[in-house]
PDB file of C-alpha atoms in Angstrom:
ATOM      1  CA  UNK F   1     -23.642   4.755  20.323  1.00 78.00           C
ATOM      2  CA  UNK F   2     -25.049   6.464  17.439  1.00 93.00           C
ATOM      3  CA  UNK F   3     -25.846   4.814  14.057  1.00 97.00           C
ATOM      4  CA  UNK F   4     -25.356   6.503  10.669  1.00 97.00           C
ATOM      5  CA  UNK F   5     -28.996   6.790  10.521  1.00 98.00           C
ATOM      6  CA  UNK F   6     -28.879   8.718  14.218  1.00 98.00           C
ATOM      7  CA  UNK F   7     -26.257  10.845  12.703  1.00 98.00           C
ATOM      8  CA  UNK F   8     -28.709  11.861   9.659  1.00 98.00           C
ATOM      9  CA  UNK F   9     -31.569  12.565  11.993  1.00 98.00           C
ATOM     10  CA  UNK F  10     -29.223  14.688  14.314  1.00 98.00           C
ATOM     11  CA  UNK F  11     -28.070  16.668  11.108  1.00 98.00           C
ATOM     12  CA  UNK F  12     -31.996  17.052  10.007  1.00 98.00           C
ATOM     13  CA  UNK F  13     -33.061  18.430  13.292  1.00 97.00           C
ATOM     14  CA  UNK F  14     -30.229  20.681  13.171  1.00 97.00           C
ATOM     15  CA  UNK F  15     -31.907  22.230  10.119  1.00 97.00           C
ATOM     16  CA  UNK F  16     -35.237  22.219  11.569  1.00 96.00           C
ATOM     17  CA  UNK F  17     -36.333  19.291   9.440  1.00 96.00           C
ATOM     18  CA  UNK F  18     -39.223  17.242  11.323  1.00 93.00           C
ATOM     19  CA  UNK F  19     -38.518  14.351   9.151  1.00 93.00           C
ATOM     20  CA  UNK F  20     -36.581  11.347  10.444  1.00 95.00           C
ATOM     21  CA  UNK F  21     -35.055   8.613   8.177  1.00 97.00           C
ATOM     22  CA  UNK F  22     -35.138   4.958   8.958  1.00 97.00           C
ATOM     23  CA  UNK F  23     -32.505   3.769   6.275  1.00 97.00           C
ATOM     24  CA  UNK F  24     -29.966   5.325   4.102  1.00 97.00           C
ATOM     25  CA  UNK F  25     -28.210   1.965   2.774  1.00 95.00           C
ATOM     26  CA  UNK F  26     -30.526   1.567   0.870  1.00 96.00           C
ATOM     27  CA  UNK F  27     -32.302   4.933   1.288  1.00 95.00           C
ATOM     28  CA  UNK F  28     -36.067   4.280   2.212  1.00 94.00           C
ATOM     29  CA  UNK F  29     -37.273   6.552  -0.573  1.00 92.00           C
ATOM     30  CA  UNK F  30     -37.892  10.090   1.005  1.00 96.00           C
ATOM     31  CA  UNK F  31     -36.018  13.047  -0.278  1.00 96.00           C
ATOM     32  CA  UNK F  32     -34.272  13.420   3.304  1.00 97.00           C
ATOM     33  CA  UNK F  33     -33.078   9.749   2.892  1.00 98.00           C
ATOM     34  CA  UNK F  34     -31.729  10.296  -0.595  1.00 97.00           C
ATOM     35  CA  UNK F  35     -30.030  13.411   0.241  1.00 98.00           C
ATOM     36  CA  UNK F  36     -28.402  11.734   3.587  1.00 98.00           C
ATOM     37  CA  UNK F  37     -27.283   8.748   1.583  1.00 98.00           C
ATOM     38  CA  UNK F  38     -25.355  10.707  -1.014  1.00 98.00           C
ATOM     39  CA  UNK F  39     -23.789  13.373   1.471  1.00 98.00           C
ATOM     40  CA  UNK F  40     -23.254  11.207   4.544  1.00 98.00           C
ATOM     41  CA  UNK F  41     -20.141   9.382   3.204  1.00 98.00           C
ATOM     42  CA  UNK F  42     -18.740  12.653   1.653  1.00 98.00           C
ATOM     43  CA  UNK F  43     -19.220  14.582   5.180  1.00 98.00           C
ATOM     44  CA  UNK F  44     -17.667  11.517   7.230  1.00 98.00           C
ATOM     45  CA  UNK F  45     -14.598  11.175   4.908  1.00 98.00           C
ATOM     46  CA  UNK F  46     -14.120  14.954   5.038  1.00 98.00           C
ATOM     47  CA  UNK F  47     -14.348  14.933   8.789  1.00 98.00           C
ATOM     48  CA  UNK F  48     -11.961  11.770   9.216  1.00 98.00           C
ATOM     49  CA  UNK F  49      -9.227  13.257   7.058  1.00 97.00           C
ATOM     50  CA  UNK F  50      -9.059  16.470   8.929  1.00 97.00           C
ATOM     51  CA  UNK F  51      -7.445  15.004  11.980  1.00 97.00           C
ATOM     52  CA  UNK F  52      -5.559  11.870  12.914  1.00 96.00           C
ATOM     53  CA  UNK F  53      -8.397  10.712  15.199  1.00 97.00           C
ATOM     54  CA  UNK F  54      -7.737   7.897  17.778  1.00 96.00           C
ATOM     55  CA  UNK F  55     -10.176   5.693  16.536  1.00 97.00           C
ATOM     56  CA  UNK F  56      -9.146   5.870  13.030  1.00 98.00           C
ATOM     57  CA  UNK F  57      -5.367   5.602  13.133  1.00 96.00           C
ATOM     58  CA  UNK F  58      -3.993   2.466  12.061  1.00 95.00           C
ATOM     59  CA  UNK F  59      -0.447   0.881  11.617  1.00 94.00           C
ATOM     60  CA  UNK F  60       0.103  -1.856   8.912  1.00 94.00           C
ATOM     61  CA  UNK F  61       2.933  -3.633   7.598  1.00 95.00           C
ATOM     62  CA  UNK F  62       3.374  -2.621   3.794  1.00 97.00           C
ATOM     63  CA  UNK F  63       3.217  -4.992   0.997  1.00 96.00           C
ATOM     64  CA  UNK F  64       6.041  -4.584  -1.513  1.00 96.00           C
ATOM     65  CA  UNK F  65       5.190  -4.169  -5.163  1.00 95.00           C
ATOM     66  CA  UNK F  66       7.153  -5.035  -8.385  1.00 92.00           C
ATOM     67  CA  UNK F  67       6.548  -1.816 -10.238  1.00 91.00           C
ATOM     68  CA  UNK F  68       8.745   0.904 -11.394  1.00 90.00           C
ATOM     69  CA  UNK F  69      10.224   3.009  -8.605  1.00 91.00           C
ATOM     70  CA  UNK F  70      12.056   5.758 -10.364  1.00 90.00           C
ATOM     71  CA  UNK F  71      14.326   7.601  -7.973  1.00 94.00           C
ATOM     72  CA  UNK F  72      13.075   5.648  -4.922  1.00 97.00           C
ATOM     73  CA  UNK F  73      14.231   2.095  -4.031  1.00 96.00           C
ATOM     74  CA  UNK F  74      10.987   0.415  -3.255  1.00 97.00           C
ATOM     75  CA  UNK F  75       7.048   0.528  -3.929  1.00 97.00           C
ATOM     76  CA  UNK F  76       4.486  -0.510  -1.709  1.00 97.00           C
ATOM     77  CA  UNK F  77       0.787  -1.074  -2.138  1.00 97.00           C
ATOM     78  CA  UNK F  78      -1.216   1.581  -0.077  1.00 97.00           C
ATOM     79  CA  UNK F  79      -3.849  -0.188   2.233  1.00 97.00           C
ATOM     80  CA  UNK F  80      -7.295  -0.297   0.773  1.00 96.00           C
ATOM     81  CA  UNK F  81      -8.822   1.452   3.867  1.00 97.00           C
ATOM     82  CA  UNK F  82      -6.237   4.421   3.785  1.00 97.00           C
ATOM     83  CA  UNK F  83      -7.841   7.822   3.802  1.00 97.00           C
ATOM     84  CA  UNK F  84      -4.658   9.819   4.861  1.00 97.00           C
ATOM     85  CA  UNK F  85      -0.967   8.852   5.110  1.00 97.00           C
ATOM     86  CA  UNK F  86       0.781   9.945   8.268  1.00 96.00           C
ATOM     87  CA  UNK F  87       4.263   8.368   8.325  1.00 96.00           C
ATOM     88  CA  UNK F  88       6.363   5.455   6.768  1.00 97.00           C
ATOM     89  CA  UNK F  89       8.425   3.649   9.501  1.00 96.00           C
ATOM     90  CA  UNK F  90      11.031   1.247   9.999  1.00 93.00           C
ATOM     91  CA  UNK F  91       9.962  -1.936  11.897  1.00 79.00           C
ATOM     92  CA  UNK F  92      12.418  -0.938  14.716  1.00 78.00           C
ATOM     93  CA  UNK F  93      10.809   2.514  15.099  1.00 81.00           C
ATOM     94  CA  UNK F  94      10.642   3.702  18.833  1.00 75.00           C
ATOM     95  CA  UNK F  95       8.117   6.470  17.558  1.00 79.00           C
ATOM     96  CA  UNK F  96       6.958   8.470  14.758  1.00 83.00           C
ATOM     97  CA  UNK F  97       9.645  10.844  14.810  1.00 83.00           C
ATOM     98  CA  UNK F  98      11.596   8.132  12.871  1.00 84.00           C
ATOM     99  CA  UNK F  99       9.398   8.367   9.856  1.00 91.00           C
ATOM    100  CA  UNK F 100      11.078   8.110   6.479  1.00 94.00           C
ATOM    101  CA  UNK F 101      10.656  10.278   3.389  1.00 96.00           C
ATOM    102  CA  UNK F 102       8.021   9.069   1.043  1.00 97.00           C
ATOM    103  CA  UNK F 103       5.700   9.966  -1.812  1.00 96.00           C
ATOM    104  CA  UNK F 104       2.188   8.634  -2.680  1.00 96.00           C
ATOM    105  CA  UNK F 105       1.325   8.268  -6.341  1.00 95.00           C
ATOM    106  CA  UNK F 106      -1.004   6.256  -8.473  1.00 94.00           C
ATOM    107  CA  UNK F 107      -0.011   3.741 -11.188  1.00 91.00           C
ATOM    108  CA  UNK F 108      -1.417   4.009 -14.625  1.00 89.00           C
ATOM    109  CA  UNK F 109      -4.012   1.462 -13.887  1.00 91.00           C
ATOM    110  CA  UNK F 110      -5.162   3.629 -10.569  1.00 91.00           C
ATOM    111  CA  UNK F 111      -3.368   1.612  -8.121  1.00 91.00           C
ATOM    112  CA  UNK F 112      -2.406   3.905  -5.281  1.00 96.00           C
ATOM    113  CA  UNK F 113       1.284   3.057  -4.271  1.00 97.00           C
ATOM    114  CA  UNK F 114       3.813   4.514  -1.596  1.00 97.00           C
ATOM    115  CA  UNK F 115       7.389   4.931  -2.714  1.00 97.00           C
ATOM    116  CA  UNK F 116      10.235   5.226  -0.203  1.00 97.00           C
ATOM    117  CA  UNK F 117      13.821   4.377   0.263  1.00 97.00           C
ATOM    118  CA  UNK F 118      13.104   2.199   3.220  1.00 96.00           C
ATOM    119  CA  UNK F 119      13.062  -1.710   3.114  1.00 95.00           C
ATOM    120  CA  UNK F 120      10.345  -3.714   5.156  1.00 95.00           C
ATOM    121  CA  UNK F 121       8.340  -0.324   5.551  1.00 96.00           C
ATOM    122  CA  UNK F 122       5.118  -0.036   7.640  1.00 95.00           C
ATOM    123  CA  UNK F 123       2.743   2.711   7.712  1.00 96.00           C
ATOM    124  CA  UNK F 124       0.767   4.649  10.092  1.00 95.00           C
ATOM    125  CA  UNK F 125      -2.393   6.210   8.707  1.00 97.00           C
ATOM    126  CA  UNK F 126      -6.046   7.509   8.920  1.00 98.00           C
ATOM    127  CA  UNK F 127      -8.363   4.753   7.882  1.00 98.00           C
ATOM    128  CA  UNK F 128     -11.931   5.288   6.261  1.00 98.00           C
ATOM    129  CA  UNK F 129     -13.791   3.992   9.099  1.00 98.00           C
ATOM    130  CA  UNK F 130     -17.444   3.196   8.607  1.00 97.00           C
ATOM    131  CA  UNK F 131     -18.213   1.371  11.843  1.00 97.00           C
ATOM    132  CA  UNK F 132     -20.147   4.587  13.822  1.00 98.00           C
ATOM    133  CA  UNK F 133     -19.873   2.672  17.077  1.00 97.00           C
ATOM    134  CA  UNK F 134     -16.276   3.479  17.337  1.00 97.00           C
ATOM    135  CA  UNK F 135     -16.856   7.280  16.631  1.00 98.00           C
ATOM    136  CA  UNK F 136     -16.189   9.521  19.615  1.00 97.00           C
ATOM    137  CA  UNK F 137     -18.966  11.519  20.903  1.00 97.00           C
ATOM    138  CA  UNK F 138     -17.429  14.702  20.103  1.00 98.00           C
ATOM    139  CA  UNK F 139     -16.875  13.358  16.384  1.00 98.00           C
ATOM    140  CA  UNK F 140     -20.240  12.391  16.089  1.00 98.00           C
ATOM    141  CA  UNK F 141     -21.472  15.942  17.388  1.00 98.00           C
ATOM    142  CA  UNK F 142     -19.137  17.553  14.598  1.00 98.00           C
ATOM    143  CA  UNK F 143     -20.279  15.196  11.791  1.00 98.00           C
ATOM    144  CA  UNK F 144     -23.865  15.946  12.625  1.00 98.00           C
ATOM    145  CA  UNK F 145     -23.014  19.837  11.932  1.00 98.00           C
ATOM    146  CA  UNK F 146     -20.878  19.052   8.949  1.00 98.00           C
ATOM    147  CA  UNK F 147     -23.615  16.746   7.404  1.00 98.00           C
ATOM    148  CA  UNK F 148     -26.304  19.374   8.031  1.00 98.00           C
ATOM    149  CA  UNK F 149     -24.087  21.967   6.029  1.00 98.00           C
ATOM    150  CA  UNK F 150     -24.428  19.638   3.175  1.00 98.00           C
ATOM    151  CA  UNK F 151     -28.011  19.060   3.361  1.00 98.00           C
ATOM    152  CA  UNK F 152     -29.157  22.617   3.950  1.00 98.00           C
ATOM    153  CA  UNK F 153     -29.145  23.559   0.292  1.00 96.00           C
ATOM    154  CA  UNK F 154     -31.062  20.638  -1.333  1.00 96.00           C
ATOM    155  CA  UNK F 155     -33.545  20.509   1.449  1.00 97.00           C
ATOM    156  CA  UNK F 156     -34.257  24.354   2.185  1.00 96.00           C
ATOM    157  CA  UNK F 157     -33.445  26.009  -1.381  1.00 92.00           C
ATOM    158  CA  UNK F 158     -32.655  29.533  -2.109  1.00 96.00           C
ATOM    159  CA  UNK F 159     -30.872  32.086  -0.052  1.00 97.00           C
ATOM    160  CA  UNK F 160     -32.339  30.680   3.049  1.00 97.00           C
ATOM    161  CA  UNK F 161     -30.828  27.373   2.525  1.00 97.00           C
ATOM    162  CA  UNK F 162     -27.441  28.963   1.634  1.00 96.00           C
ATOM    163  CA  UNK F 163     -27.647  30.763   4.898  1.00 97.00           C
ATOM    164  CA  UNK F 164     -28.374  27.603   6.890  1.00 98.00           C
ATOM    165  CA  UNK F 165     -25.814  25.937   5.223  1.00 97.00           C
ATOM    166  CA  UNK F 166     -23.087  28.472   6.127  1.00 98.00           C
ATOM    167  CA  UNK F 167     -24.406  28.696   9.670  1.00 98.00           C
ATOM    168  CA  UNK F 168     -24.069  24.847  10.222  1.00 98.00           C
ATOM    169  CA  UNK F 169     -20.549  24.815   8.425  1.00 98.00           C
ATOM    170  CA  UNK F 170     -19.467  27.574  10.856  1.00 98.00           C
ATOM    171  CA  UNK F 171     -20.697  25.512  13.840  1.00 98.00           C
ATOM    172  CA  UNK F 172     -18.966  22.319  12.572  1.00 98.00           C
ATOM    173  CA  UNK F 173     -15.633  24.074  12.519  1.00 98.00           C
ATOM    174  CA  UNK F 174     -16.043  25.185  16.138  1.00 98.00           C
ATOM    175  CA  UNK F 175     -17.081  21.756  17.091  1.00 98.00           C
ATOM    176  CA  UNK F 176     -14.139  20.202  15.023  1.00 98.00           C
ATOM    177  CA  UNK F 177     -11.588  22.540  17.054  1.00 98.00           C
ATOM    178  CA  UNK F 178     -12.986  21.254  20.488  1.00 98.00           C
ATOM    179  CA  UNK F 179     -13.175  17.575  19.109  1.00 98.00           C
ATOM    180  CA  UNK F 180      -9.551  18.054  17.991  1.00 97.00           C
ATOM    181  CA  UNK F 181      -8.379  19.142  21.384  1.00 96.00           C
ATOM    182  CA  UNK F 182     -10.140  16.586  23.155  1.00 96.00           C
ATOM    183  CA  UNK F 183      -8.761  13.684  20.857  1.00 96.00           C
ATOM    184  CA  UNK F 184      -5.277  15.031  21.161  1.00 93.00           C
ATOM    185  CA  UNK F 185      -5.514  15.373  25.023  1.00 92.00           C
ATOM    186  CA  UNK F 186      -6.663  11.579  25.252  1.00 87.00           C
ATOM    187  CA  UNK F 187      -3.797  10.176  23.202  1.00 74.00           C
ATOM    188  CA  UNK F 188      -1.366   8.158  25.433  1.00 62.00           C
ATOM    189  CA  UNK F 189       1.925   9.940  26.117  1.00 58.00           C
ATOM    190  CA  UNK F 190       4.890   8.181  27.442  1.00 54.00           C
ATOM    191  CA  UNK F 191       6.235  10.084  30.387  1.00 52.00           C
ATOM    192  CA  UNK F 192       9.833  11.105  30.500  1.00 50.00           C
ATOM    193  CA  UNK F 193      12.071   9.133  32.759  1.00 50.00           C
ATOM    194  CA  UNK F 194      13.981  10.804  35.326  1.00 49.00           C
ATOM    195  CA  UNK F 195      17.636   9.810  35.141  1.00 49.00           C
ATOM    196  CA  UNK F 196      18.558   7.464  38.258  1.00 52.00           C
ATOM    197  CA  UNK F 197      21.238   9.856  39.196  1.00 46.00           C
ATOM    198  CA  UNK F 198      18.791  12.581  39.789  1.00 49.00           C
ATOM    199  CA  UNK F 199      15.979  10.619  41.409  1.00 48.00           C
ATOM    200  CA  UNK F 200      18.628   9.261  43.957  1.00 50.00           C
ATOM    201  CA  UNK F 201      19.289  12.813  45.114  1.00 47.00           C
TER     202      UNK F 201
END
């Protein structure tokens, strides 16, 4: 599977840049590596937040906090790797349609919290995934275009760089739509059961 360096080199190639980078953490010293180190995490997290990708969707039992809850009954700590909250669920939930109302806020000291009226709540969320070996091929393809749109301005400069960035972003949106459809189609869906009285006919 592709590494973060492979994805950076894919983005550079799409800009027609003949340079390749060998490391972005830490950056190896070239201008390309410096820019990739700066923009790769931004492009990755932007793309992760755009869709509940199968490889990035997590479930976790929430830890209750002893903090003011205002009009809510309970406050919970947000998981450290949470990037996008999808649903707050009871332990007995059969599926995500059982989600409860919730709000996400931040305390005065900067701690992200989840407020809800549900006791013993669990959370379904999109995680900030940094392990590229779990990325799907279409996600990698889209991320290559997204990162290229960030790199175009700093590496090409002027109107030409702006045009290249715009073109790469348009390609990223096209790739994103295809990747979202593919990801959604691969989710496991429980088939509807046929009632016995119908099946026996």
